[in-house]
XYZ file of C-alpha atoms in Angstrom:
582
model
C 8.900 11.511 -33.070
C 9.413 11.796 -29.864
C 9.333 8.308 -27.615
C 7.332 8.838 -23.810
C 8.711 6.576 -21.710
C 6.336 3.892 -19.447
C 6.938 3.187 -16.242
C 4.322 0.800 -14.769
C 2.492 0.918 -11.787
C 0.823 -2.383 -12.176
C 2.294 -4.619 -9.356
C 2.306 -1.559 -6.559
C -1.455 -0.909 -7.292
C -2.634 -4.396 -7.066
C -0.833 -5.458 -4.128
C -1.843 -1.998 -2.126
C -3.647 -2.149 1.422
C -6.066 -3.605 1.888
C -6.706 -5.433 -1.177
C -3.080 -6.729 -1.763
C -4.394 -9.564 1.134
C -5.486 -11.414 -1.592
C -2.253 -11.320 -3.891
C 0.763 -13.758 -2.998
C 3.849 -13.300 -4.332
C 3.689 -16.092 -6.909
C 0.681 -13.664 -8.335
C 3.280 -10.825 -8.386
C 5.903 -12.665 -10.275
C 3.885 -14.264 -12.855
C 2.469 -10.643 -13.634
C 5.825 -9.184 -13.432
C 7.077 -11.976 -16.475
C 4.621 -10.934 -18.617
C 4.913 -6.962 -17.613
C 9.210 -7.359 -18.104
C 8.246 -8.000 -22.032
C 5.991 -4.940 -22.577
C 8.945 -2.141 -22.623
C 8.437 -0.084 -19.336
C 11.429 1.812 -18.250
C 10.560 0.589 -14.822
C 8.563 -1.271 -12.569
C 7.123 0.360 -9.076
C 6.264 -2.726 -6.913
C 6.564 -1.786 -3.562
C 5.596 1.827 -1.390
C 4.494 1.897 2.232
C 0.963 0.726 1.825
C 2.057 -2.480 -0.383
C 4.513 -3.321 2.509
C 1.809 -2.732 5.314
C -0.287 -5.155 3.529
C 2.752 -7.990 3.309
C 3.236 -7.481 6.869
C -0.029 -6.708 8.533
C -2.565 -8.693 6.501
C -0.292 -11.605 5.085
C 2.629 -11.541 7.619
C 4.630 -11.713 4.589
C 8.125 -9.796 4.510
C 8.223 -7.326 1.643
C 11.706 -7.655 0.370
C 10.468 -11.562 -0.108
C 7.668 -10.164 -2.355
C 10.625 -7.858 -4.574
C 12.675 -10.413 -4.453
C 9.622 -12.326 -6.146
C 9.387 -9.427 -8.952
C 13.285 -9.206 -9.545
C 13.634 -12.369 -10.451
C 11.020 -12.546 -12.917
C 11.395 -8.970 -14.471
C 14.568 -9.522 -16.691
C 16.395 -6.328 -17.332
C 13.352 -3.966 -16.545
C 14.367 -2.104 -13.149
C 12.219 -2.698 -10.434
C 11.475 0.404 -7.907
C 10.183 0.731 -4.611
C 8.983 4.435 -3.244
C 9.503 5.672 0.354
C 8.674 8.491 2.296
C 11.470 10.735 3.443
C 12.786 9.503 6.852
C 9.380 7.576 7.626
C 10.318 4.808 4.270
C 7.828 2.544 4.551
C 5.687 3.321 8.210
C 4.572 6.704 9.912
C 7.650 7.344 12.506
C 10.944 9.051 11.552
C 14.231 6.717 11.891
C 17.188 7.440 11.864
C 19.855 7.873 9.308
C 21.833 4.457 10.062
C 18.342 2.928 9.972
C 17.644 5.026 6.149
C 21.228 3.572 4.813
C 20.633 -0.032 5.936
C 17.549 0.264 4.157
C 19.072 1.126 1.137
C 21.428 -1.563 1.391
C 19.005 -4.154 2.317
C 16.891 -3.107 -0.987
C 19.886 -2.897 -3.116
C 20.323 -6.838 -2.145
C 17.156 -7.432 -2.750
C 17.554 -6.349 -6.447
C 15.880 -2.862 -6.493
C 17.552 -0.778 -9.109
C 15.719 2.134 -8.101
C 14.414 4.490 -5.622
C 11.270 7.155 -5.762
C 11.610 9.154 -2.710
C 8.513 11.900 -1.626
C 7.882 14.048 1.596
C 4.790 14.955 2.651
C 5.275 19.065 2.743
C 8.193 18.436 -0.293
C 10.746 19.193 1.849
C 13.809 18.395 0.157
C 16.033 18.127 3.500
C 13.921 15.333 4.811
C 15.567 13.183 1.598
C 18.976 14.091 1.885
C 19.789 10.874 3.716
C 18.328 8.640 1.410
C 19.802 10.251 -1.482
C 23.379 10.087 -0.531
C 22.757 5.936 0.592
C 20.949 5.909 -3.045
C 23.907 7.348 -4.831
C 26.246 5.251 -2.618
C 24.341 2.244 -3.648
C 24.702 3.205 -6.724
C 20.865 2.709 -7.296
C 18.586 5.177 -9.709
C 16.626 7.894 -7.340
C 13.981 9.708 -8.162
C 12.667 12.635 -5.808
C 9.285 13.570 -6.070
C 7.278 16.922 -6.188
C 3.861 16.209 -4.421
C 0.946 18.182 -5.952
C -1.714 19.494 -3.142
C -5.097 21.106 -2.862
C -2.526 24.174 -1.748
C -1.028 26.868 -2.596
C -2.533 27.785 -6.357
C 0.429 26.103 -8.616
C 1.127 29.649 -10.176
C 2.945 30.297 -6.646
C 6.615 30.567 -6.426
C 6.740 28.057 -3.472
C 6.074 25.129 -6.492
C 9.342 26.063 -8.190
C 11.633 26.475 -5.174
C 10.609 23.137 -3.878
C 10.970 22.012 -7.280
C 14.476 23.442 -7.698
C 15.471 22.189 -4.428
C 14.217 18.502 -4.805
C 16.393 18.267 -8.456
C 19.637 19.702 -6.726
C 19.282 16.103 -4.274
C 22.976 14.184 -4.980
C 22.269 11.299 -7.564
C 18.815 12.517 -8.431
C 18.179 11.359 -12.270
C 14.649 12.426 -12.881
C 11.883 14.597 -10.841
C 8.578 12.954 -10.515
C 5.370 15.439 -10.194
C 3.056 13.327 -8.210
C -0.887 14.370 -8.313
C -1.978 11.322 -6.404
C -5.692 12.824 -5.134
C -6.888 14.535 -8.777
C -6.548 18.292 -7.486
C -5.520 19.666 -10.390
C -7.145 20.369 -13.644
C -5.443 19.704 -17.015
C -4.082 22.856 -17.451
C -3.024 23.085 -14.109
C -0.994 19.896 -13.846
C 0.604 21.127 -17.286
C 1.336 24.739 -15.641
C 2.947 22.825 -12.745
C 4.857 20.071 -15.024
C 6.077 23.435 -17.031
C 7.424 24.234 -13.847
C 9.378 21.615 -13.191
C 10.725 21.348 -16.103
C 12.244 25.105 -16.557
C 13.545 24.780 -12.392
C 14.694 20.806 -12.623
C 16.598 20.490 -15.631
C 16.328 17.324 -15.144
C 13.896 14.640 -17.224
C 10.391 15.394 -15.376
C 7.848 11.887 -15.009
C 4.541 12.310 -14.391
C 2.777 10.314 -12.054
C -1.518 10.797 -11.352
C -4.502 9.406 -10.086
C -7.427 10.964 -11.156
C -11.810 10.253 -10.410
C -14.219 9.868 -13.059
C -11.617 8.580 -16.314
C -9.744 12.223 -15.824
C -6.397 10.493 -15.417
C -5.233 9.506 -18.680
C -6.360 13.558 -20.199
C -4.222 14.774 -17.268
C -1.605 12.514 -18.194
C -1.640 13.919 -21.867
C -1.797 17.032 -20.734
C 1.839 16.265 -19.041
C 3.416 14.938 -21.839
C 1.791 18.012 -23.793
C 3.615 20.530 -20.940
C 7.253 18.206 -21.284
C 6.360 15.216 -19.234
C 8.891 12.481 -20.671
C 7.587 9.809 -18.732
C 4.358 8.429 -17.341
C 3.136 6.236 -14.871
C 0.392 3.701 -16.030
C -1.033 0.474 -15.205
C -2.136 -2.158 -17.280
C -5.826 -3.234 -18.408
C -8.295 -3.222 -15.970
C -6.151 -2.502 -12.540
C -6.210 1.129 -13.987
C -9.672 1.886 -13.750
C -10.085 0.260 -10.349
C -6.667 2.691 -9.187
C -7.787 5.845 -11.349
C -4.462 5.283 -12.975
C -3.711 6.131 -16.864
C -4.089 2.927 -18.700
C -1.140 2.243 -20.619
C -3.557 0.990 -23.988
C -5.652 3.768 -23.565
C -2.829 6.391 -23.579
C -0.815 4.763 -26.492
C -4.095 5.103 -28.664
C -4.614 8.627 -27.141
C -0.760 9.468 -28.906
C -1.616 7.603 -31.487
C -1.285 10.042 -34.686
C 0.895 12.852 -32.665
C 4.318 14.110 -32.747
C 4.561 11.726 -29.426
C 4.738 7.594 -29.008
C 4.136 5.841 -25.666
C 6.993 3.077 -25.783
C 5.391 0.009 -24.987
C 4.383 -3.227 -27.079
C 0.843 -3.596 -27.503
C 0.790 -7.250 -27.577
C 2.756 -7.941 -24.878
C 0.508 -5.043 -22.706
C -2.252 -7.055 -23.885
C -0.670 -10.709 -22.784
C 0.013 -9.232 -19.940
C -3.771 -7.461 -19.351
C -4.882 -11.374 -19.621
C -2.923 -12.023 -16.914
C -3.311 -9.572 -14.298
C -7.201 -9.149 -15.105
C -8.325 -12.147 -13.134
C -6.206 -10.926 -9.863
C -8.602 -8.367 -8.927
C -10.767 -9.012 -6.335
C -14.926 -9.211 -6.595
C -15.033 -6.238 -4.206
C -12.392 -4.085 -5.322
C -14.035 -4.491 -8.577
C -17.740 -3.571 -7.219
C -16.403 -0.166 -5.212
C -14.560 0.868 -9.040
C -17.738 0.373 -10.691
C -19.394 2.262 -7.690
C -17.323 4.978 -8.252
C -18.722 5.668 -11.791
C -22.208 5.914 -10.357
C -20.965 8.610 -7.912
C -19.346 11.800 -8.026
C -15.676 12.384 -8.760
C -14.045 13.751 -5.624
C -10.725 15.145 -5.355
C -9.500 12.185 -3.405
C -6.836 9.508 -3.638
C -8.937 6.461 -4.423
C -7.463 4.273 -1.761
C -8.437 7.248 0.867
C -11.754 7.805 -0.569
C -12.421 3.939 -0.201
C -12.157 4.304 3.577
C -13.840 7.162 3.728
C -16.918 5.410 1.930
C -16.967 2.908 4.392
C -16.776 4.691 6.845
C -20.006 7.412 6.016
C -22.024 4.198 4.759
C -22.075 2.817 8.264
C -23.227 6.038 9.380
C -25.736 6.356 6.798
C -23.731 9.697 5.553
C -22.974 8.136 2.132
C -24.432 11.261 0.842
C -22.060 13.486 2.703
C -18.759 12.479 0.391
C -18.609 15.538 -1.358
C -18.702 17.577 1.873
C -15.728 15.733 3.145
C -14.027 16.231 -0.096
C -14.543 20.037 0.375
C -13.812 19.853 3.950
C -10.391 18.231 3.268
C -9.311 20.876 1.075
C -10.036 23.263 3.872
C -8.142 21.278 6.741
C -4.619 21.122 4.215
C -5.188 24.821 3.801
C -5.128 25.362 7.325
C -2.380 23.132 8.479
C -0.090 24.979 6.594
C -0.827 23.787 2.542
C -0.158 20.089 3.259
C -0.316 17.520 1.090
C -2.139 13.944 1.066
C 0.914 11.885 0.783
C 1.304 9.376 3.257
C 1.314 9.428 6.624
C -0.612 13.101 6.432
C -3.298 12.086 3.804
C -5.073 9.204 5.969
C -5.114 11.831 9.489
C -6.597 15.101 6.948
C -9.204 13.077 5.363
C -10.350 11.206 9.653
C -9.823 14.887 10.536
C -11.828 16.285 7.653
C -14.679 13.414 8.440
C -14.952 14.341 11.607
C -15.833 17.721 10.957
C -18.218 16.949 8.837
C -20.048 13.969 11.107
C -20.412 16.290 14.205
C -21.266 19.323 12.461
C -18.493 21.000 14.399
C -14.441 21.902 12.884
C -11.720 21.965 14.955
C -12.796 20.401 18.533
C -9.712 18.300 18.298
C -7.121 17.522 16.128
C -5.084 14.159 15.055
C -1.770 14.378 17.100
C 0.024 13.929 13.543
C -1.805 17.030 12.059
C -0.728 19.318 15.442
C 2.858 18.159 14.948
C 2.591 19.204 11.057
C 1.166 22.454 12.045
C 3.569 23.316 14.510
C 6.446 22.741 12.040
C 7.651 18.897 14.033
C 7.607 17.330 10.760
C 9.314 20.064 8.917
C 8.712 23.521 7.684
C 5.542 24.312 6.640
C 4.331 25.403 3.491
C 1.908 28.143 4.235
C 0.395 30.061 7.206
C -1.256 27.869 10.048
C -4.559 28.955 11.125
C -4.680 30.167 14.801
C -7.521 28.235 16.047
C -5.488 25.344 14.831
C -2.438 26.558 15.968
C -3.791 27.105 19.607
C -5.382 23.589 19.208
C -2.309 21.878 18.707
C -0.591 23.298 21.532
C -2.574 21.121 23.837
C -2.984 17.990 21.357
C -1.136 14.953 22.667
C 2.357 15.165 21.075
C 2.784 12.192 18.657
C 6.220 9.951 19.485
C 9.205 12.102 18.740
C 12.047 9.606 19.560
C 13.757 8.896 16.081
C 14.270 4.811 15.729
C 18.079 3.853 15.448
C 19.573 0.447 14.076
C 21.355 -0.160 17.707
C 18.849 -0.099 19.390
C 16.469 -2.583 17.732
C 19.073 -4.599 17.182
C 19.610 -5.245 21.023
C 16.137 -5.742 21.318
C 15.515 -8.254 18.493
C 15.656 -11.868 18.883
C 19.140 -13.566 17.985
C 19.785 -13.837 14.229
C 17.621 -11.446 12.619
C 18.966 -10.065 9.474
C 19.805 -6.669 8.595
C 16.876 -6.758 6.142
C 14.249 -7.681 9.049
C 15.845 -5.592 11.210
C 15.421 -2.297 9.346
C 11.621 -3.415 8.936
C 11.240 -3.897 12.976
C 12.572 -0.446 13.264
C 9.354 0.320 11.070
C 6.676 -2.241 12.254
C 7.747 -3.824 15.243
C 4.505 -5.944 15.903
C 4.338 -7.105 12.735
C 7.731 -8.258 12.152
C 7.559 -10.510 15.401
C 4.712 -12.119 14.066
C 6.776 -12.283 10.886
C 9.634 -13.787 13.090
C 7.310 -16.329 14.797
C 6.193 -17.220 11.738
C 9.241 -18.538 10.554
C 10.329 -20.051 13.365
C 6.904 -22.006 14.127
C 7.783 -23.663 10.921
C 10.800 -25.465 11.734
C 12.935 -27.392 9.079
C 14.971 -30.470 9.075
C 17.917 -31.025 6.580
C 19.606 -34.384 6.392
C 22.615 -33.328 4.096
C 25.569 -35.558 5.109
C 27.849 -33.397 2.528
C 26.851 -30.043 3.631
C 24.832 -29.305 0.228
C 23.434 -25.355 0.352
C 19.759 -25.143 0.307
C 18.548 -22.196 -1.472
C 16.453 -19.721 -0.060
C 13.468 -19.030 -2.396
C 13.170 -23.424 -2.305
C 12.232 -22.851 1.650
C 10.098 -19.907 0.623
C 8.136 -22.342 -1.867
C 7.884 -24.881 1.151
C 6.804 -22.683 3.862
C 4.268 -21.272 1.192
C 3.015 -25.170 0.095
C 2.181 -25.930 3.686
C 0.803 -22.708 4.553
C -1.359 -22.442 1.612
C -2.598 -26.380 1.869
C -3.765 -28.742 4.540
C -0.708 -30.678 4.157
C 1.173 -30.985 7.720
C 4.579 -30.952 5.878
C 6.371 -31.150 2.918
C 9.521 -32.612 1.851
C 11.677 -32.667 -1.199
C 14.921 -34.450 -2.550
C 17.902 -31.940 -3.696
C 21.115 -33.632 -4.217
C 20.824 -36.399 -2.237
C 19.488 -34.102 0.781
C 16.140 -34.079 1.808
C 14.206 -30.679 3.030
C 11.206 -30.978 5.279
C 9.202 -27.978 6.216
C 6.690 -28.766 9.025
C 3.844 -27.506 10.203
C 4.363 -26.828 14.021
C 1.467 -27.689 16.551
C -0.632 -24.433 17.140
C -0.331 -22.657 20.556
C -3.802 -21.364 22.298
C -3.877 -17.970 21.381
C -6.740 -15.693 19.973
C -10.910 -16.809 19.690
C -9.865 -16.215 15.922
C -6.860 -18.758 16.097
C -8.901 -21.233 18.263
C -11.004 -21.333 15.802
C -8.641 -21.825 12.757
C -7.596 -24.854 14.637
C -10.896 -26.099 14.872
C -11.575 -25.689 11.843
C -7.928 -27.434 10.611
C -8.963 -30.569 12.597
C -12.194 -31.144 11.391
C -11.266 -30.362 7.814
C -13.013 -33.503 6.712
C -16.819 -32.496 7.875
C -17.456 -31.541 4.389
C -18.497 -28.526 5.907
C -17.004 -25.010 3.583
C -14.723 -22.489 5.263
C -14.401 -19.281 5.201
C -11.425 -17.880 6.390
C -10.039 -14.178 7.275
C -8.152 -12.776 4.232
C -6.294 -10.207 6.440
C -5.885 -9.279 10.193
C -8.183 -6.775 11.778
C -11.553 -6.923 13.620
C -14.447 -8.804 13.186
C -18.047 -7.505 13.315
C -20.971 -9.810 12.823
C -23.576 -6.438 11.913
C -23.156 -3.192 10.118
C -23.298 -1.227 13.433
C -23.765 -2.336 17.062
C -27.649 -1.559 17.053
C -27.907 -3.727 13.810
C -29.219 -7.226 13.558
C -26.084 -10.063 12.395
C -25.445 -10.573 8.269
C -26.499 -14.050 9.160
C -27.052 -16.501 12.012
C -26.289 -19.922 12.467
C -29.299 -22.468 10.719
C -29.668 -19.637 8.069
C -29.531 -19.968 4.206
C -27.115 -18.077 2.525
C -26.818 -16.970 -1.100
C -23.285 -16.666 -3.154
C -22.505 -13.387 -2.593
C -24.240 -12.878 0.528
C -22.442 -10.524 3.141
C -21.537 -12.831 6.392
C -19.563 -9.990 8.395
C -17.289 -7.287 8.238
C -13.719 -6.917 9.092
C -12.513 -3.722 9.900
C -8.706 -3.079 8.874
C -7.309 0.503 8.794
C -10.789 2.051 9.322
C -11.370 0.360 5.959
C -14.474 -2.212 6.331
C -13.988 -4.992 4.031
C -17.049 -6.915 3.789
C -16.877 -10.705 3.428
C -19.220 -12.686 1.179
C -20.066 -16.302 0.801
C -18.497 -18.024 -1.962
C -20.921 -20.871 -1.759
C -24.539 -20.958 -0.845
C -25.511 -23.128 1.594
C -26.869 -23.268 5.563
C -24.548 -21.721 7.987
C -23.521 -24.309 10.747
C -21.532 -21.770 12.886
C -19.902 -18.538 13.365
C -16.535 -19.225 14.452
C -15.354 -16.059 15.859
C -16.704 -13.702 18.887
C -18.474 -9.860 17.797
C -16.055 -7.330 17.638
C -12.756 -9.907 18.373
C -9.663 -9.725 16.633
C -8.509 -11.920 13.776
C -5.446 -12.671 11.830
C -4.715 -13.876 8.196
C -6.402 -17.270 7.728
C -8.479 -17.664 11.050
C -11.955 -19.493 10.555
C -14.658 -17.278 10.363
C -17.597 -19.025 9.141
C -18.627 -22.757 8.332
C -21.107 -23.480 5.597
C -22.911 -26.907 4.532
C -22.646 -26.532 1.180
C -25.541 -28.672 1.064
């Protein structure tokens, strides 16, 4: 028999933007204990959107949040993904910045690497495999499946061949992240791969309407000897595989998933109650709808964004459009940072009734080849379009220089994120130091690390203005420092801290972005102040990533105020709305 190896997607998925806001990293490591005893041959917990949402919506750092996972996951590997010479953001850096990266994960206790570029060009990850190899760290370069060319073109297996030939590469993935392909397809592509790679080929889809885990048997059928699923209920709500439901599917073949099913099913218990109310309502949505070739994280903006123009109805055209638009940039794929600009561009065709009146400055430097060789012919109207589009940055990010720029005593580790996301990482950095410590230690005992972590996160996540603990005769004190004036939103938070004995109920912001108080600016408010509310009851939107996340009461009540200005910015935690609960 012959064993098909699980590597889990689990963590990655349920910490993803814009939902991993509500995940800490305690969350993560109690799910990765009980994931390290079901018998994946990895665990994925970090990619670009997973660290956007650490940083952006929960001003967390992302090695922090591995860290988290290593230490819980035994002897499982734990593996991040990047994106060429973009890793975890949308700019290319530079190769000092790609090796410190490396290093700085290596530290952190990643034992391996997946590394994809958008048009699968295999010289774009030539830097990070050599710092992978160095490293001495697993890597895994990946073969992104696209609505183009038809995967019976030749293009498939030289960008195959050329992806396996990488220096230290150990496996090829064959990534169908937006459901483009058919069963027989993805198994004519994984066929592919196999015969050009010589090398073990993992599988790794996302699929609408319960088409994932049939694709995924469909790989193992074509010589797929690996699999990426997550567990219990996060797969429906990703359009993953299910690990359960594609043991049972082997069940009775010449094939075995290797997993245990009572430890997957310890572990389902777990993770289960993580998911959010809402991320649960849009994956029950989606079985009411139709299944568009999207990746579900995409098609979740996109929703949002045609509901507020009453367009709901026009998904399926934007679906259709967006196979057009990669066609005509050259057979792109929707792998990060491309996917989010084709399916705005691909919108916006739609919503005007007009293609090609602009472009997405990202999508003109794709098409004229500033990313990287293109895959197919470029249209000329788009071609002549993104002549005059407004050229997206070109200066590559180097370690030196963000170094000189960064405040005194960053590590190497933040640095190589500030290279990345600059404004995030200062608030990061403020962060920290706002929250000043004090350790009386007349023998110079070492305080360890993840005990200030579980401080700073004790004070943040109570009301408490500071916390202290004994260690060997020293005493640590983490204290909360007084708030500066800043934002409506952070006013308002400090209101809202002062007067935390009203009795009145708070809702707070469970990410940064923008708040609205209607559905559109000609719409009356979700609520107003004097006005009975419901559990459940939408009190406003905040827009994050042209994602709009609505937020509902958790308690019914009277609304006493509305703490934060239409259309004003708020970060993680601010006060948004204060309900009598009575």
């Amino acid at each position: 028999m012959t064993r098909v190896a699980y590597i889990d997607t689990t963590l990655r998925d349920l910490a993803t933007y814009p939902w991993g806001s509500s995940i800490d990293a305690n969350d993560l490591a109690a799910a990765a204990g009980a994931l390290a005893q079901v018998g994946a041959q990895a665990i994925e917990v970090m990619d670009p959107r997973c660290a956007r949402a650490a940083l952006e919506l929960r001003t967390e750092s992302p090695w922090d949040r591995v860290r988290a996972v290593v230490r819980h996951a035994g002897r499982t590997p734990v593996g991040i993904v990047v994106h060429g010479t973009m890793l975890w953001h949308d700019r290319p850096v530079g190769a000092d910045v790609v090796r410190q990266f490396v290093l700085s994960a290596a530290e952190a206790g990643v034992g391996r690497l997946r590394a994809l570029d958008p048009l699968n060009a295999a010289s774009a990850l030539e830097v990070i495999a050599n710092a992978s190899r160095d490293a001495r760290m697993g890597f895994v370069p990946t073969l992104v499946a696209g609505p183009a060319p038809d995967v019976s073109d030749p293009r498939w297996e030289r960008e195959a061949r050329a992806l396996a030939a990488l220096p230290g590469a150990s496996a090829l993935c064959v990534s169908d992240g937006g459901g483009h392909l058919s069963p027989a397809q993805l198994a004519s592509l994984v066929g592919t791969a196999v015969r050009a790679s010589q090398l073990p080929v993992e599988v790794i889809v996302q699929a609408p309407g319960g088409l994932a885990p049939i694709l995924a048997q469909a790989a193992i059928d074509a010589g797929a000897l690996a699999v990426y699923c997550a567990a219990g209920p996060l797969a429906m709500t990703a359009a993953r595989p299910s690990a359960e439901t594609l043991r049972v599917a082997l069940a009775g073949t010449s094939k075995a998933l290797s997993v245990d099913r009572d430890a997957l099913h310890a572990a389902t218990r777990i993770i289960g109650p993580m998911l959010t109310p809402d991320r649960l309502s849009l994956a029950a949505a989606d079985l009411f709808g139709p299944a568009v070739a999207l990746p579900p994280d995409l098609e979740a903006a996109l929703v949002s964004r045609l509901g507020r123009l009453g367009m709901s109805r026009s998904l399926v055209d934007v679906a259709d459009e967006v196979r057009l638009v990669t066609t005509e940039i050259g057979a792109a794929t929707l792998a990060y940072p491309l996917g989010d600009a084709i399916v705005a561009q691909a919108a916006d065709h739609v919503i005007d009734g007009e293609r090609w009146q602009d472009i997405e400055s990202i999508l003109a430097a794709t098409a004229l080849g500033q990313l990287g060789p293109v895959r197919g012919p470029v249209s000329e109207q788009v071609l002549a379009l993104a002549r005059t589009a407004t050229p997206v940055e070109a200066q590559t990010i180097h370690l030196a220089g963000v170094a000189h720029d960064a405040p005194r005593g960053v590590s190497e580790e933040d640095l190589v994120l500030l290279a990345q996301f600059p404004e995030a990482v200062q608030r990061l950095i403020a962060r920290r130091q706002s929250l000043r410590t004090e350790v009386a230690d007349e023998e110079g005992a070492a305080i360890d690390r993840a005990l200030l972590e579980t401080l700073i996160q004790a004070v943040e996540g109570s009301l408490e203005a500071e916390v202290s603990v004994e260690l060997g005769g020293a005493r640590v004190t983490v204290r909360r420092a007084a708030p500066a004036a800043t934002s409506v939103g952070s006013a308002a938070a400090s209101a809202g801290e002062a007067a935390a004995d009203d009795g009145l109920h708070r809702i707070s912001s469970p990410m940064v972005g923008t708040f609205y108080r209607a559905p559109s600016p000609d719409a009356d408010p979700f609520v107003s102040e004097g006005q009975r509310v419901e559990v459940g009851q939408t009190l406003c939107l905040i827009e994050a990533m042209k994602l709009f996340n609505e937020i509902t009461a958790d308690v019914a009540g009277v609304v006493r105020r509305v703490c934060v200005e239409n259309a004003h910015g708020v970060e993680y935690g601010d006060l948004l709305v204060l309900i009598d609960p009575a």
